mmCIF file of C-alpha atoms in Angstrom:
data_model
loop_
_atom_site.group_PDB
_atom_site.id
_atom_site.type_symbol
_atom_site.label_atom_id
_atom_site.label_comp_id
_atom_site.label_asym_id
_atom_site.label_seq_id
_atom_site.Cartn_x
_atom_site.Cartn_y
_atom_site.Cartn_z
ATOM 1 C CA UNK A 1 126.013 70.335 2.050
ATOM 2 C CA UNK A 2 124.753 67.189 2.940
ATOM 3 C CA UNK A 3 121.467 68.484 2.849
ATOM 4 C CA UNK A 4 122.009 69.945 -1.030
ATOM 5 C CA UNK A 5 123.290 66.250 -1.834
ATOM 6 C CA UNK A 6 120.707 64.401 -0.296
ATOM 7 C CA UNK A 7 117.992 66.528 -2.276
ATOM 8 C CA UNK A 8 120.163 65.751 -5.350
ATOM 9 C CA UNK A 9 119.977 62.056 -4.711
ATOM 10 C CA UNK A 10 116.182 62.126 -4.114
ATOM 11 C CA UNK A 11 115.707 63.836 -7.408
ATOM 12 C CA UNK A 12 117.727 61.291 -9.985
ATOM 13 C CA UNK A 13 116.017 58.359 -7.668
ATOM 14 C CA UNK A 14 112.801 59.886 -9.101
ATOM 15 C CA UNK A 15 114.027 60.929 -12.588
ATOM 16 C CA UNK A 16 115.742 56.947 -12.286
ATOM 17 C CA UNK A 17 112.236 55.487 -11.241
ATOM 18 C CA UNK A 18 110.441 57.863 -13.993
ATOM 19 C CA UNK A 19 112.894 56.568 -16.898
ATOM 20 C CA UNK A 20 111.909 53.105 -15.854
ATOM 21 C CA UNK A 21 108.127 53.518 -15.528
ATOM 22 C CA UNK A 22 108.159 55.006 -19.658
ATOM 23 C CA UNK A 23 110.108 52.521 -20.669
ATOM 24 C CA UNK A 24 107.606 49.459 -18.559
ATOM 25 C CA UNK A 25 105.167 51.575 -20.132
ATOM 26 C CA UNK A 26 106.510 51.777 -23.736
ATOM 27 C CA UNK A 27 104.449 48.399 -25.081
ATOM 28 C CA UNK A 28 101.012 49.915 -23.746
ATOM 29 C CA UNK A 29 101.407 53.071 -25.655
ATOM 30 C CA UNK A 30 102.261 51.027 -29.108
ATOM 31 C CA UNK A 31 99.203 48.598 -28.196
ATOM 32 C CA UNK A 32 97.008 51.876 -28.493
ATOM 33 C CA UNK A 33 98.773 53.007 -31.702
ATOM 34 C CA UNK A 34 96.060 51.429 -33.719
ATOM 35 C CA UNK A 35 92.823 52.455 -31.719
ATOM 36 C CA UNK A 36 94.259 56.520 -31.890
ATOM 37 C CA UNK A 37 94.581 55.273 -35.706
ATOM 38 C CA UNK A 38 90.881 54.442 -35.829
ATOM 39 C CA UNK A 39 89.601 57.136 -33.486
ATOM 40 C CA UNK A 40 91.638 60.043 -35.861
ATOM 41 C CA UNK A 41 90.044 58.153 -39.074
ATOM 42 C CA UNK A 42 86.529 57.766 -37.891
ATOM 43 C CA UNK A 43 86.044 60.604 -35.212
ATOM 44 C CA UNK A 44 88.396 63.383 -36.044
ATOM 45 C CA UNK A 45 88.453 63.477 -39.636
ATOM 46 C CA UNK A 46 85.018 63.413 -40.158
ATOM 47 C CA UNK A 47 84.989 66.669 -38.132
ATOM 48 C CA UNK A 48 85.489 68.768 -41.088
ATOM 49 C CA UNK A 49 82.084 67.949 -42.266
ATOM 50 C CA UNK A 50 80.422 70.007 -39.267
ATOM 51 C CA UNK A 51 80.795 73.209 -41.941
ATOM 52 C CA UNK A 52 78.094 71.934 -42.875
ATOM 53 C CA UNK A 53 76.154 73.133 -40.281
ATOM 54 C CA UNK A 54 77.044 76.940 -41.169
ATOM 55 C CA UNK A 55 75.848 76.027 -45.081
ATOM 56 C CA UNK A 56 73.149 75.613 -47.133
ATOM 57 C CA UNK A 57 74.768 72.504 -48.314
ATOM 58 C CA UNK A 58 74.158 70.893 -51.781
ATOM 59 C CA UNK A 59 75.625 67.147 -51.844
ATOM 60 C CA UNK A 60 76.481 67.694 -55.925
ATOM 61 C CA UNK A 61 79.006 70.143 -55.118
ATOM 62 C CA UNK A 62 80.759 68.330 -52.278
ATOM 63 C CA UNK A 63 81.640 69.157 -48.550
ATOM 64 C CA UNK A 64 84.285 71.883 -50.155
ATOM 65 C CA UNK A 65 82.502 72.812 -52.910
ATOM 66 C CA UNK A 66 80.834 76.305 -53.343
ATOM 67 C CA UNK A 67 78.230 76.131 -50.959
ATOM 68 C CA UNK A 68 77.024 79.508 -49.472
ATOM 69 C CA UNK A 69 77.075 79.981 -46.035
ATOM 70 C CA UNK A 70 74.404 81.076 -43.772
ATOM 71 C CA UNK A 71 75.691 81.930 -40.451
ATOM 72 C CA UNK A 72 73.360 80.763 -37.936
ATOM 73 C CA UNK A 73 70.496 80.112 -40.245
ATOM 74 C CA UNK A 74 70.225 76.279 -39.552
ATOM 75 C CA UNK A 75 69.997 76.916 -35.655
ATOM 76 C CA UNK A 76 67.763 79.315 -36.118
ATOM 77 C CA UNK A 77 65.589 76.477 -38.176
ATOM 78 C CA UNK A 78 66.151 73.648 -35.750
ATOM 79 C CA UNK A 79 64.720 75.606 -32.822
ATOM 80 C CA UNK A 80 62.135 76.689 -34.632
ATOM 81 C CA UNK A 81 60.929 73.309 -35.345
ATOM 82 C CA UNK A 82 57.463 72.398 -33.903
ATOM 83 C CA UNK A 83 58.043 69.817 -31.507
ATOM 84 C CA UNK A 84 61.642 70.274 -31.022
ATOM 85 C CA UNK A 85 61.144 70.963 -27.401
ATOM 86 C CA UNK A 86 59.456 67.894 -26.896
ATOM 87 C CA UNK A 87 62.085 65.720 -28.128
ATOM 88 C CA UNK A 88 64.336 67.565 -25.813
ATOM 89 C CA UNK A 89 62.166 66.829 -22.900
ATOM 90 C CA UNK A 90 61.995 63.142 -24.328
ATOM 91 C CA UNK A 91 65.751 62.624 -24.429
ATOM 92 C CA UNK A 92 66.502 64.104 -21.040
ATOM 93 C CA UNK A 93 63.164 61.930 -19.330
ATOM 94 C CA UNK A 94 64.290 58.209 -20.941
ATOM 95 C CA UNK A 95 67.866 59.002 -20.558
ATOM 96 C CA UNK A 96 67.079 60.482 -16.801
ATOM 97 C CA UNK A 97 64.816 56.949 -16.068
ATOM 98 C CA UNK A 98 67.290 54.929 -17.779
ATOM 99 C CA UNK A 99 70.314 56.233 -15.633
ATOM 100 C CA UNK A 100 68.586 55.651 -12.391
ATOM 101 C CA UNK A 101 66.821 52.425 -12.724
ATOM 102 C CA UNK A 102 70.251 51.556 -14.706
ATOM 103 C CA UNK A 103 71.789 52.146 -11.242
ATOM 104 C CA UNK A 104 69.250 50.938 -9.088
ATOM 105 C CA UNK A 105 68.563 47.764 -10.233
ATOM 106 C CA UNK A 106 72.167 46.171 -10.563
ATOM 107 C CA UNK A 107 72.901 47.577 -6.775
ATOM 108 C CA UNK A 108 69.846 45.288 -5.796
ATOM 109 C CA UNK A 109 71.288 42.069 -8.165
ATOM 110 C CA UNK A 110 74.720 42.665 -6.570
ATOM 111 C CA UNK A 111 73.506 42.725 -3.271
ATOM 112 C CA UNK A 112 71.398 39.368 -4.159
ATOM 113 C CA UNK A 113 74.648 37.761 -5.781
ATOM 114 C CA UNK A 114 76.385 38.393 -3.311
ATOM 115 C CA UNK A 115 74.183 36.524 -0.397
ATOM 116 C CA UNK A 116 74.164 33.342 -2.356
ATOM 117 C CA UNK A 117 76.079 31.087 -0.374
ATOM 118 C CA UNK A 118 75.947 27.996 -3.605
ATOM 119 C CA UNK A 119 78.554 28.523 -5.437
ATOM 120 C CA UNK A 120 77.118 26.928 -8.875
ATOM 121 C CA UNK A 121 74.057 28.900 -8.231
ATOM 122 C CA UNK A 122 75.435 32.282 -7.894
ATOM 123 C CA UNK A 123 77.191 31.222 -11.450
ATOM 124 C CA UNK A 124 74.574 30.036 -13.520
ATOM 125 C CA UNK A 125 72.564 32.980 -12.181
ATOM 126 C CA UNK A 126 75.105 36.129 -13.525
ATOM 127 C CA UNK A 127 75.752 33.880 -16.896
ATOM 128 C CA UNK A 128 72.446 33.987 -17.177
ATOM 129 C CA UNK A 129 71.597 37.857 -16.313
ATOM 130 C CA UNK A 130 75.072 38.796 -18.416
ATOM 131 C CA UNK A 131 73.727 37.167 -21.479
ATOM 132 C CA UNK A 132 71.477 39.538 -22.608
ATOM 133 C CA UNK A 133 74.338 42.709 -22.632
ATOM 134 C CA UNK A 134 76.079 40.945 -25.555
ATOM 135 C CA UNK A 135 72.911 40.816 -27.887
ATOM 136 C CA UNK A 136 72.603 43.346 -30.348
ATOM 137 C CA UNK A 137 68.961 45.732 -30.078
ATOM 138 C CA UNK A 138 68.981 44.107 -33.972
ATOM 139 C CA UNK A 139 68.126 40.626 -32.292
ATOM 140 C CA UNK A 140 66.462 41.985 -29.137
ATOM 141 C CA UNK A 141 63.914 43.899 -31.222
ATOM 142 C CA UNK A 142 62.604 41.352 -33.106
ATOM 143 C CA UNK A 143 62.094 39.736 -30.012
ATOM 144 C CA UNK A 144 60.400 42.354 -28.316
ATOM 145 C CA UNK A 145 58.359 43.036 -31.284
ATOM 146 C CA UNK A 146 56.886 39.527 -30.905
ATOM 147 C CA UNK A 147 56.977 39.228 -27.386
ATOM 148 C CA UNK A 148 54.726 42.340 -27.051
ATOM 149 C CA UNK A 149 52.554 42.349 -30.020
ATOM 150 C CA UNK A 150 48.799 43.107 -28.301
ATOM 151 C CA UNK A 151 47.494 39.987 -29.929
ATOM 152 C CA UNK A 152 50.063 37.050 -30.031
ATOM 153 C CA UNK A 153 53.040 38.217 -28.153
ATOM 154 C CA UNK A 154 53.276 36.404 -24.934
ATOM 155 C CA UNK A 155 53.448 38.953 -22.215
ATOM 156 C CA UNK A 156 49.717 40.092 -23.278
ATOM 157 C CA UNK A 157 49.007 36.685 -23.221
ATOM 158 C CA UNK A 158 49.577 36.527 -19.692
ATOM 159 C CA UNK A 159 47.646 39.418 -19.215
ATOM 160 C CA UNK A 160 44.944 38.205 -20.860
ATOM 161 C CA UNK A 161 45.004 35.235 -18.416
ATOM 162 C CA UNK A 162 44.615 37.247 -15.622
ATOM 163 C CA UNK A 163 41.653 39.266 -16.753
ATOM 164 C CA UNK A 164 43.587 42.379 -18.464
ATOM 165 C CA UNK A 165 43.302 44.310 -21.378
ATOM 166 C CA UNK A 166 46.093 43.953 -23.669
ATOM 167 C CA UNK A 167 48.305 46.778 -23.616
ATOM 168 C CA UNK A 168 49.934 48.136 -27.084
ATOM 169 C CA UNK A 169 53.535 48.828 -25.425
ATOM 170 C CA UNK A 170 55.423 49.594 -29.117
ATOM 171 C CA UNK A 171 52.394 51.293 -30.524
ATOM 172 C CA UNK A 172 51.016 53.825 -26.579
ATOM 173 C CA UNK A 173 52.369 56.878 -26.287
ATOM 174 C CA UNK A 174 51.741 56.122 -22.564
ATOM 175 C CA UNK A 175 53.722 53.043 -22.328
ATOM 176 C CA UNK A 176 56.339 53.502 -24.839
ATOM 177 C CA UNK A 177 58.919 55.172 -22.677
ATOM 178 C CA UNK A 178 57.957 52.616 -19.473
ATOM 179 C CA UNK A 179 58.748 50.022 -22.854
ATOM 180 C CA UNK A 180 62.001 51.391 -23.429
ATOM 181 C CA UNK A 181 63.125 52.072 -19.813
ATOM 182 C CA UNK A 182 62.279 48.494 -18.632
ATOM 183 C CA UNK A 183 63.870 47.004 -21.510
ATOM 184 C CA UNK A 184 67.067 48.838 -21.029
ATOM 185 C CA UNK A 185 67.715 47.894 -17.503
ATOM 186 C CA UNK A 186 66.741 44.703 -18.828
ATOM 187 C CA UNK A 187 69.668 44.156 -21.054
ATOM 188 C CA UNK A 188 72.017 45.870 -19.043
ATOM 189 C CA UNK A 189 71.220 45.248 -15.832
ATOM 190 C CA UNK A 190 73.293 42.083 -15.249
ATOM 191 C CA UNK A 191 76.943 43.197 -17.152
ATOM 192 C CA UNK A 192 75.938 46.295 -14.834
ATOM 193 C CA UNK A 193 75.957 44.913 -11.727
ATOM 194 C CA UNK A 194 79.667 43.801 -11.895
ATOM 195 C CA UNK A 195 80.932 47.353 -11.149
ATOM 196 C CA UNK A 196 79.061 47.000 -7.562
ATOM 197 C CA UNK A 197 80.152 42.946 -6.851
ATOM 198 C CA UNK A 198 83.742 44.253 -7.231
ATOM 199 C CA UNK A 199 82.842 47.015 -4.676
ATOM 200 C CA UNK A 200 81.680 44.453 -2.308
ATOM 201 C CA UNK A 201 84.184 42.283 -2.449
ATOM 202 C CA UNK A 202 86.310 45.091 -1.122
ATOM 203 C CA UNK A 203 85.111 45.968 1.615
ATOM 204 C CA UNK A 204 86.906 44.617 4.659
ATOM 205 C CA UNK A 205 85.439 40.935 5.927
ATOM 206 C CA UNK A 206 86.413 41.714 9.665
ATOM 207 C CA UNK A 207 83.552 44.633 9.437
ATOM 208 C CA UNK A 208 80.511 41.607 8.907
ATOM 209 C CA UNK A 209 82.464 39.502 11.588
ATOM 210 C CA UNK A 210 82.087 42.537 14.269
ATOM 211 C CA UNK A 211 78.748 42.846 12.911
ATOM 212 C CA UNK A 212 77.919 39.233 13.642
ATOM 213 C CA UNK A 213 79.308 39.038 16.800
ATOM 214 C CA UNK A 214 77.101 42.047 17.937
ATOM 215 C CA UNK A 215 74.059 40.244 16.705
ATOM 216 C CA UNK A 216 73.658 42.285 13.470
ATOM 217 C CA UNK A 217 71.605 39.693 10.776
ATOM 218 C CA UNK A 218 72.400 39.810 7.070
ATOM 219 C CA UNK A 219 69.789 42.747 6.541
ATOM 220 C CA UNK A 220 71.699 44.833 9.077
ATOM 221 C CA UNK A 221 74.809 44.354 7.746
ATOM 222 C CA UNK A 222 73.642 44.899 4.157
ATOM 223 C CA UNK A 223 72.147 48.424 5.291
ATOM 224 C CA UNK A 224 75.094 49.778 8.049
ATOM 225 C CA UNK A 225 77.845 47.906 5.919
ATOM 226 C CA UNK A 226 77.764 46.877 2.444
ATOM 227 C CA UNK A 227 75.658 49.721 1.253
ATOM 228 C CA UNK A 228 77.537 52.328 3.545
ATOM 229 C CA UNK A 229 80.850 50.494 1.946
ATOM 230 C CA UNK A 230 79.265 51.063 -1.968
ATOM 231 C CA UNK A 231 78.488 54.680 -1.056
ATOM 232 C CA UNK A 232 81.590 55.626 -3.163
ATOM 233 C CA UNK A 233 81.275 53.473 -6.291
ATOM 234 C CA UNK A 234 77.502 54.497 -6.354
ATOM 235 C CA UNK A 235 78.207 58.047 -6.612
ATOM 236 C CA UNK A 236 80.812 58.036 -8.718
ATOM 237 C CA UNK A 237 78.681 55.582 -11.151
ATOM 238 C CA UNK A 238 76.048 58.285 -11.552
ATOM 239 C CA UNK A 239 78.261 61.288 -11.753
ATOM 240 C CA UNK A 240 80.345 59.533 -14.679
ATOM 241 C CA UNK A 241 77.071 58.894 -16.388
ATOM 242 C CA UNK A 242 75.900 62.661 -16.497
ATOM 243 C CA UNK A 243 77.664 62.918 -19.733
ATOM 244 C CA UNK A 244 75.446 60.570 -21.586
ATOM 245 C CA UNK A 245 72.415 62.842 -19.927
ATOM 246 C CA UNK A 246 71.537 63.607 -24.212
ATOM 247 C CA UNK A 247 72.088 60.057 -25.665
ATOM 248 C CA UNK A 248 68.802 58.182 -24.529
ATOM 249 C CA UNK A 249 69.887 55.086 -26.928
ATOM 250 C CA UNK A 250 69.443 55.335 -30.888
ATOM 251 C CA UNK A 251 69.889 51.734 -31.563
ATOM 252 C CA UNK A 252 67.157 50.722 -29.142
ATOM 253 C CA UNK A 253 64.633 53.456 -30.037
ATOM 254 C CA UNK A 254 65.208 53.028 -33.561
ATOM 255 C CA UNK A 255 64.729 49.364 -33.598
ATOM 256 C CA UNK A 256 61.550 49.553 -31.619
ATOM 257 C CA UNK A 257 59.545 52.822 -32.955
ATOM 258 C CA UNK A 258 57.162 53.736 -35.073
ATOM 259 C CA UNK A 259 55.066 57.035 -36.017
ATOM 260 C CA UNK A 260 52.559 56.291 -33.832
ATOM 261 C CA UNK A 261 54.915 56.630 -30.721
ATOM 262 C CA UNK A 262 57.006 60.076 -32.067
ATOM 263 C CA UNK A 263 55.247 61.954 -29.462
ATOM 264 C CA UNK A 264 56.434 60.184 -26.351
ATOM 265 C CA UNK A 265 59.608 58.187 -28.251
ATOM 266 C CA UNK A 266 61.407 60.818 -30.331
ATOM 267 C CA UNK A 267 64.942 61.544 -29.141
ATOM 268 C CA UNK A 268 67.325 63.919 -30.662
ATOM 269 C CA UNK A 269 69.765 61.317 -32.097
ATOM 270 C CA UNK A 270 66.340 60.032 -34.027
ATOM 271 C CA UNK A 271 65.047 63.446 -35.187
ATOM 272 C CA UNK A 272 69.019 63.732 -36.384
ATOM 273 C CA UNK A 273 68.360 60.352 -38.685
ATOM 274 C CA UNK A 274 64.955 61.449 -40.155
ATOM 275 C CA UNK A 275 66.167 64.868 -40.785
ATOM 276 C CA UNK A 276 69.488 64.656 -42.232
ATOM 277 C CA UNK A 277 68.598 61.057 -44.266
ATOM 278 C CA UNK A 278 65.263 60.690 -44.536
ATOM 279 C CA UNK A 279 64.329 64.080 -45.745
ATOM 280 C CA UNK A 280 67.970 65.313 -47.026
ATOM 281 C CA UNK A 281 68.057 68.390 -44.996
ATOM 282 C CA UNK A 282 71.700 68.135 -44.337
ATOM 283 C CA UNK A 283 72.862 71.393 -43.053
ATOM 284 C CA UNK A 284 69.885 71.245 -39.597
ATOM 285 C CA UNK A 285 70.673 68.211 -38.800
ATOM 286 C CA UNK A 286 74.414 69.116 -38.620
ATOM 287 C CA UNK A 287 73.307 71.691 -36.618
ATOM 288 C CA UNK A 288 71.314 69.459 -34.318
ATOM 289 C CA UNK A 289 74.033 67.179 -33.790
ATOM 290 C CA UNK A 290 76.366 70.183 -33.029
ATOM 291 C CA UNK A 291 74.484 71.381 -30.413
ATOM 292 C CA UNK A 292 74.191 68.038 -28.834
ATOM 293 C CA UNK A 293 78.072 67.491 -29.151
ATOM 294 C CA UNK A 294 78.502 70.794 -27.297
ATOM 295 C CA UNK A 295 76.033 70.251 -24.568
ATOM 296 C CA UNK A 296 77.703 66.720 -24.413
ATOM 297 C CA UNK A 297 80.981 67.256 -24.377
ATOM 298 C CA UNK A 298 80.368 70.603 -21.018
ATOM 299 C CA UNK A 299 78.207 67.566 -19.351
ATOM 300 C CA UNK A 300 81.364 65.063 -19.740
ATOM 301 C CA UNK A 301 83.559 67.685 -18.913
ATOM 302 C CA UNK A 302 81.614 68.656 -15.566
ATOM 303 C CA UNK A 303 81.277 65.131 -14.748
ATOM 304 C CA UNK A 304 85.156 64.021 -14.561
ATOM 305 C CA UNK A 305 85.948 67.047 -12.893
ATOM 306 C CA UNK A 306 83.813 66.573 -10.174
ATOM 307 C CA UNK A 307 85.020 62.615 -10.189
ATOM 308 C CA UNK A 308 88.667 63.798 -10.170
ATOM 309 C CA UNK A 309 87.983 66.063 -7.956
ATOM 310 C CA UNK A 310 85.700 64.816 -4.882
ATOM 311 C CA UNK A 311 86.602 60.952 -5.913
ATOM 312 C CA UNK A 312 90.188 61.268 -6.791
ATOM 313 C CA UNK A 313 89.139 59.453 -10.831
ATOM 314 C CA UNK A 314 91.746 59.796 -13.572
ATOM 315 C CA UNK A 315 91.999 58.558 -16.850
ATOM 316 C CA UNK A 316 95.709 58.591 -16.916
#
């Protein structure tokens, strides 16, 4: 009997403790009652327009109007496109680049920021590398634009100086993509690299003492401790960004492009823009973004499962 009861008690402690954690929780849930307001508006809704992709679709008649549909005619179109496989392979190598230099790069600033021993230093420095993450690819393209024009834009300039050949980095197939990796990790880089600080910080200070007092220097202790001690965070970091494997950055591309560079810069959100509004052809470009929402959404899938699942990550 006492047994019976003391199960009893155990479960309305929990159902008690439960009660209390909604109701703490209660002002959260109305906080998000406007963001699920604007996600339904903006993300769900439009939804209904992917029949579109099943259509040949006539904008004077309307997204319900009598528009005859054509099975998988507009799939069959899209991958019959010359060159479509080539802006696959484009998407998957600038998003590929962009995710590991995106990774590798703010591990190396973190583990610099986090040997500088002056205080006003180490601030001025991450103000300075955060900056850029808050400017839009409106403002940053101009500036690249100029910046790397072949004949006035200053990095050629320094070329020049050292007896180089300019290089045309907006307008070379061969350098576009090195262009648009580099200028990525640029911007991000620093906003980055606070995901890996935090991870330092945590790991335990008594670890570098021991270290110390064995005669470990800083180098040792960054490569048996520190990185040993990010090993998590790092892996997690790239696993969570396998669902953005087909977005290689629209707003950056698009801002910095041109015809010349479709070969080596054209992505599938870009081929999406000049299909369905440049040239009207509604229904393949639904199609194409479709099949990317599919692929995407698997990838993003995959990827929290195997974070919940080997690195105990949950959304809620």
């Amino acid at each position: 009997m006492k047994g019976v009861k003391g199960v009893e008690t155990r479960m309305l402690t929990k159902k008690a403790a439960r009660k209390q954690s909604m109701r703490r929780e209660v002002p959260l849930h109305v906080m998000m009652i406007p963001g699920m307001i604007a996600l339904i508006v903006f993300a769900y809704i439009p939804m209904a327009g992917l029949v579109i992709a099943f259509q040949r679709f006539n904008p004077a008649k309307g997204l319900f109007g009598d528009n005859p549909l054509i099975g998988w005619d507009n799939f069959r179109f899209i991958f019959a496109m010359p060159g479509i496989w080539r802006v696959i392979y484009n998407t998957l190598y600038i998003s590929i680049m962009k995710i590991l230099f995106g990774t590798l790069v703010p591990i190396a600033v973190a583990l610099m920021l986090n040997e500088c021993r002056t205080v006003m230093f180490k601030r001025t420095i991450q103000t300075t590398v955060y900056f850029p993450y808050f400017l839009s690819w409106i403002v940053l393209g101009g500036l690249f634009l100029d910046n790397l024009s072949p004949s006035s834009g200053i990095v050629n300039q320094i070329i020049k100086g050292f007896g180089g050949q300019e290089i045309y980095f907006l307008g070379d197939n061969k350098w576009f993509p090195f262009t648009l990796i580099s200028t990525d990790v640029w911007k991000n880089f620093g906003f980055n690299s606070i995901v890996y600080l935090a991870a330092i910080t945590s790991i335990d200070t008594s670890l570098y003492e021991a270290a110390a007092i064995d005669g470990a220097g800083r180098w040792k202790q960054v490569l048996h401790i520190t990185l040993p001690g990010m090993r998590m965070i790092v892996v997690l970091m790239m696993v969570l960004s396998l669902g953005n494997l087909f977005n290689a950055g629209f707003e950056q591309i698009f801002n910095l492009y041109t015809p010349q560079v479709y070969e080596s810069g054209d992505v599938i959100d870009t081929l999406i823009y000049r299909v369905g509004l440049q040239q009207a052809q509604f229904g393949p470009s639904t199609a194409i973004g479709l099949v990317k929402a599919c692929v995407s959404m698997i990838l993003i899938s995959i990827s929290y499962y195997v974070a919940w699942k080997h690195f105990d990550y949950q959304i809620f």
